[in-house]
């Protein structure tokens, strides 16, 4: 007997959310009711997470989030797998939904220019563009885009120091940044914009969206993509 595929939803949205604390228990209850596992991080600045379970349960959680003011345009990517990739269900309250450690960096105020996956290859193939991977070293070892610079960070908290040490001399260059699902680039491009960089771009929806929109034969990605669940890594077919 074939097992029912598990639906995986990777999601985030930066939006001012003053009532976030009150939403923790209702979202947790909805996850448990729908047999949905994974992690949702809630903060004043927005929501971030990846959840998995029966399709109906996952979509019920997503729809509840989208009913929150400011979350109608949730950044959302679905995929499927054969087995549940998470062991537990967690809905946590945080200071930041992706931790850069600088409260002045606010994607709700300013971010870089979004680049659709279909336009990404042309941007990063331009020799005048600096391509910067905002992920950590253990993720980059699994796979990366051609020509991408590796910041050699073990934590996203180290990224501001990398910018100061390695990128500050390139304020006049086009800088194209990417990450797994798009959220780290929201903070990374906000950081650069707030530090005086003007030509800052990021891959909309991250590598997961690129895999969904760009045929593998046209892809400039090399290797697999590290993901934060029991799958560990996924290929271009997710």
Short mmCIF file of C-alpha atoms in Angstrom, two decimals:
data_model
loop_
_atom_site.label_atom_id
_atom_site.label_comp_id
_atom_site.label_asym_id
_atom_site.label_seq_id
_atom_site.Cartn_x
_atom_site.Cartn_y
_atom_site.Cartn_z
CA UNK A 1 0.00 0.00 0.00
CA UNK A 2 1.43 3.36 -1.02
CA UNK A 3 1.82 5.99 1.68
CA UNK A 4 0.22 9.41 1.29
CA UNK A 5 2.80 12.06 0.34
CA UNK A 6 3.70 14.59 3.01
CA UNK A 7 3.21 18.26 2.11
CA UNK A 8 6.04 20.58 3.17
CA UNK A 9 5.48 24.34 3.39
CA UNK A 10 8.42 26.75 3.78
CA UNK A 11 7.11 30.20 4.63
CA UNK A 12 8.01 33.63 5.93
CA UNK A 13 6.84 37.21 5.95
CA UNK A 14 8.23 40.38 7.45
CA UNK A 15 5.38 42.54 8.74
CA UNK A 16 4.78 44.51 11.92
CA UNK A 17 2.90 42.08 14.16
CA UNK A 18 2.18 43.56 17.62
CA UNK A 19 -0.21 40.72 18.56
CA UNK A 20 2.24 37.90 17.76
CA UNK A 21 2.41 36.55 21.32
CA UNK A 22 -1.34 35.91 21.38
CA UNK A 23 -1.13 33.84 18.19
CA UNK A 24 1.27 31.19 19.51
CA UNK A 25 -1.23 28.85 21.20
CA UNK A 26 -3.92 29.05 18.46
CA UNK A 27 -1.32 28.18 15.80
CA UNK A 28 0.12 25.38 17.94
CA UNK A 29 -3.35 23.93 18.51
CA UNK A 30 -4.09 24.09 14.78
CA UNK A 31 -0.83 22.27 13.98
CA UNK A 32 -1.52 19.53 16.51
CA UNK A 33 -5.10 19.13 15.30
CA UNK A 34 -3.92 18.70 11.69
CA UNK A 35 -0.98 16.39 12.59
CA UNK A 36 1.42 19.05 11.33
CA UNK A 37 5.03 19.03 12.57
CA UNK A 38 7.89 21.45 12.14
CA UNK A 39 8.71 24.88 13.55
CA UNK A 40 7.08 28.29 13.35
CA UNK A 41 8.94 31.31 14.74
CA UNK A 42 6.81 34.32 15.68
CA UNK A 43 8.17 37.80 16.44
CA UNK A 44 7.14 41.43 16.34
CA UNK A 45 8.88 41.64 12.93
CA UNK A 46 6.98 38.72 11.33
CA UNK A 47 6.85 34.93 10.93
CA UNK A 48 9.24 32.26 9.66
CA UNK A 49 9.09 28.49 9.54
CA UNK A 50 8.82 25.18 7.77
CA UNK A 51 6.00 22.76 8.53
CA UNK A 52 5.01 19.36 7.14
CA UNK A 53 2.12 16.95 7.36
CA UNK A 54 -1.09 15.93 5.61
CA UNK A 55 -1.94 18.40 2.86
CA UNK A 56 -5.21 19.47 4.49
CA UNK A 57 -3.53 20.13 7.84
CA UNK A 58 -0.66 22.14 6.36
CA UNK A 59 -2.98 24.26 4.23
CA UNK A 60 -5.23 24.96 7.23
CA UNK A 61 -2.24 26.38 9.12
CA UNK A 62 -1.10 28.42 6.12
CA UNK A 63 -4.59 29.85 5.60
CA UNK A 64 -4.80 30.84 9.28
CA UNK A 65 -1.50 32.72 8.97
CA UNK A 66 -2.65 34.44 5.77
CA UNK A 67 -5.72 35.75 7.62
CA UNK A 68 -3.45 37.73 9.92
CA UNK A 69 -3.22 41.44 8.93
CA UNK A 70 -0.07 41.97 6.88
CA UNK A 71 0.43 38.29 6.04
CA UNK A 72 -1.82 38.05 3.01
CA UNK A 73 1.25 38.04 0.74
CA UNK A 74 3.04 35.30 2.64
CA UNK A 75 6.25 34.11 0.94
CA UNK A 76 5.34 30.46 0.51
CA UNK A 77 6.82 27.42 -1.21
CA UNK A 78 5.28 23.94 -1.22
CA UNK A 79 7.02 20.64 -1.87
CA UNK A 80 6.32 16.99 -1.13
CA UNK A 81 8.24 14.10 0.37
CA UNK A 82 7.51 10.47 1.20
CA UNK A 83 8.09 10.64 4.96
CA UNK A 84 7.55 13.18 7.71
CA UNK A 85 10.82 15.21 7.87
CA UNK A 86 10.21 16.60 11.37
CA UNK A 87 10.03 14.90 14.76
CA UNK A 88 8.12 17.54 16.74
CA UNK A 89 5.77 20.50 16.53
CA UNK A 90 7.13 23.81 17.81
CA UNK A 91 5.65 27.32 17.75
CA UNK A 92 8.09 29.69 19.41
CA UNK A 93 8.18 33.37 20.33
CA UNK A 94 11.42 35.10 19.31
CA UNK A 95 13.07 38.51 19.22
CA UNK A 96 13.95 37.96 15.53
CA UNK A 97 12.58 35.44 13.03
CA UNK A 98 16.07 35.17 11.54
CA UNK A 99 18.82 36.25 13.89
CA UNK A 100 21.39 38.76 12.66
CA UNK A 101 21.87 40.34 16.10
CA UNK A 102 21.42 43.98 15.05
CA UNK A 103 18.06 45.56 16.03
CA UNK A 104 18.67 48.41 13.56
CA UNK A 105 18.37 46.01 10.60
CA UNK A 106 14.69 46.14 9.69
CA UNK A 107 13.41 44.63 6.41
CA UNK A 108 10.06 46.30 7.09
CA UNK A 109 11.82 49.61 6.36
CA UNK A 110 14.18 48.85 3.45
CA UNK A 111 15.47 45.83 1.49
CA UNK A 112 17.32 45.21 -1.75
CA UNK A 113 15.71 44.81 -5.16
CA UNK A 114 14.00 41.46 -5.72
CA UNK A 115 15.13 39.45 -8.74
CA UNK A 116 12.82 36.84 -10.20
CA UNK A 117 14.37 33.38 -10.67
CA UNK A 118 13.99 33.68 -14.44
CA UNK A 119 16.23 36.79 -14.41
CA UNK A 120 18.78 35.53 -11.88
CA UNK A 121 21.16 33.80 -14.31
CA UNK A 122 21.72 36.96 -16.32
CA UNK A 123 22.46 39.00 -13.20
CA UNK A 124 25.00 36.62 -11.68
CA UNK A 125 26.66 35.97 -15.05
CA UNK A 126 27.51 39.67 -15.36
CA UNK A 127 31.23 40.01 -14.47
CA UNK A 128 30.48 43.36 -12.80
CA UNK A 129 28.20 41.65 -10.26
CA UNK A 130 29.50 40.37 -6.94
CA UNK A 131 27.52 37.23 -6.04
CA UNK A 132 27.33 36.68 -2.27
CA UNK A 133 26.02 33.56 -0.56
CA UNK A 134 24.45 34.61 2.76
CA UNK A 135 24.33 31.06 4.12
CA UNK A 136 26.76 29.40 6.52
CA UNK A 137 29.83 27.32 5.62
CA UNK A 138 28.26 23.90 6.24
CA UNK A 139 25.38 24.77 3.89
CA UNK A 140 27.67 26.06 1.16
CA UNK A 141 29.70 22.85 1.23
CA UNK A 142 26.64 20.98 -0.06
CA UNK A 143 26.02 23.26 -3.04
CA UNK A 144 26.15 26.85 -4.31
CA UNK A 145 25.78 29.08 -7.37
CA UNK A 146 28.67 29.53 -9.76
CA UNK A 147 30.91 32.52 -8.93
CA UNK A 148 29.41 32.93 -5.45
CA UNK A 149 31.55 34.35 -2.65
CA UNK A 150 31.62 32.30 0.55
CA UNK A 151 31.56 34.49 3.70
CA UNK A 152 32.89 31.53 5.76
CA UNK A 153 30.40 32.14 8.54
CA UNK A 154 29.25 29.55 11.05
CA UNK A 155 26.32 31.71 12.17
CA UNK A 156 24.30 34.46 10.50
CA UNK A 157 25.31 36.71 13.42
CA UNK A 158 28.80 36.81 11.84
CA UNK A 159 27.50 38.22 8.56
CA UNK A 160 27.66 41.93 9.55
CA UNK A 161 31.37 41.53 10.35
CA UNK A 162 31.90 39.95 6.93
CA UNK A 163 30.19 42.91 5.27
CA UNK A 164 32.40 45.39 7.14
CA UNK A 165 35.61 43.48 6.43
CA UNK A 166 35.08 42.28 2.86
CA UNK A 167 32.29 44.23 1.13
CA UNK A 168 32.68 47.80 2.40
CA UNK A 169 35.20 48.57 -0.38
CA UNK A 170 32.67 47.53 -3.06
CA UNK A 171 29.82 49.97 -2.43
CA UNK A 172 29.79 50.94 -6.12
CA UNK A 173 29.43 47.33 -7.35
CA UNK A 174 26.22 45.44 -8.03
CA UNK A 175 25.82 42.91 -5.22
CA UNK A 176 23.53 39.92 -5.75
CA UNK A 177 22.68 37.87 -2.67
CA UNK A 178 20.85 34.60 -2.18
CA UNK A 179 19.87 32.08 0.50
CA UNK A 180 17.75 28.95 0.83
CA UNK A 181 14.24 30.36 0.97
CA UNK A 182 14.75 34.11 0.75
CA UNK A 183 14.44 35.17 4.38
CA UNK A 184 18.11 35.65 5.26
CA UNK A 185 18.50 37.84 2.19
CA UNK A 186 15.77 40.13 3.50
CA UNK A 187 17.97 40.84 6.53
CA UNK A 188 21.25 40.77 4.56
CA UNK A 189 20.09 43.26 1.92
CA UNK A 190 18.48 45.45 4.59
CA UNK A 191 21.86 45.50 6.35
CA UNK A 192 23.68 46.59 3.19
CA UNK A 193 21.10 49.23 2.29
CA UNK A 194 21.24 50.68 5.80
CA UNK A 195 25.06 50.83 5.52
CA UNK A 196 25.04 52.83 2.32
CA UNK A 197 25.06 50.21 -0.45
CA UNK A 198 22.74 51.15 -3.32
CA UNK A 199 23.01 48.39 -5.95
CA UNK A 200 21.76 45.51 -3.84
CA UNK A 201 19.75 42.61 -5.29
CA UNK A 202 18.41 39.34 -3.93
CA UNK A 203 16.89 36.19 -5.39
CA UNK A 204 13.16 36.31 -4.74
CA UNK A 205 12.05 33.24 -2.82
CA UNK A 206 15.61 31.94 -2.55
CA UNK A 207 17.09 28.84 -4.11
CA UNK A 208 13.92 26.84 -3.48
CA UNK A 209 12.01 29.22 -5.76
CA UNK A 210 14.83 29.09 -8.32
CA UNK A 211 14.59 25.29 -8.39
CA UNK A 212 10.83 25.57 -8.93
CA UNK A 213 11.03 28.13 -11.74
CA UNK A 214 14.27 27.44 -13.65
CA UNK A 215 14.70 24.19 -15.64
CA UNK A 216 17.60 22.07 -14.43
CA UNK A 217 19.31 22.19 -17.81
CA UNK A 218 19.48 26.02 -17.50
CA UNK A 219 20.52 26.02 -13.86
CA UNK A 220 23.74 27.65 -12.63
CA UNK A 221 23.46 25.85 -9.29
CA UNK A 222 26.12 23.25 -8.57
CA UNK A 223 25.51 20.46 -6.05
CA UNK A 224 22.52 19.95 -3.76
CA UNK A 225 20.71 22.33 -1.42
CA UNK A 226 21.07 21.99 2.35
CA UNK A 227 17.72 22.12 4.18
CA UNK A 228 16.98 22.26 7.89
CA UNK A 229 15.02 19.06 8.35
CA UNK A 230 15.59 15.32 8.26
CA UNK A 231 15.97 15.36 4.46
CA UNK A 232 19.29 17.20 5.04
CA UNK A 233 19.60 18.15 1.35
CA UNK A 234 17.40 18.28 -1.75
CA UNK A 235 18.21 18.27 -5.45
CA UNK A 236 16.86 20.49 -8.23
CA UNK A 237 13.62 18.48 -8.30
CA UNK A 238 13.20 19.16 -4.55
#
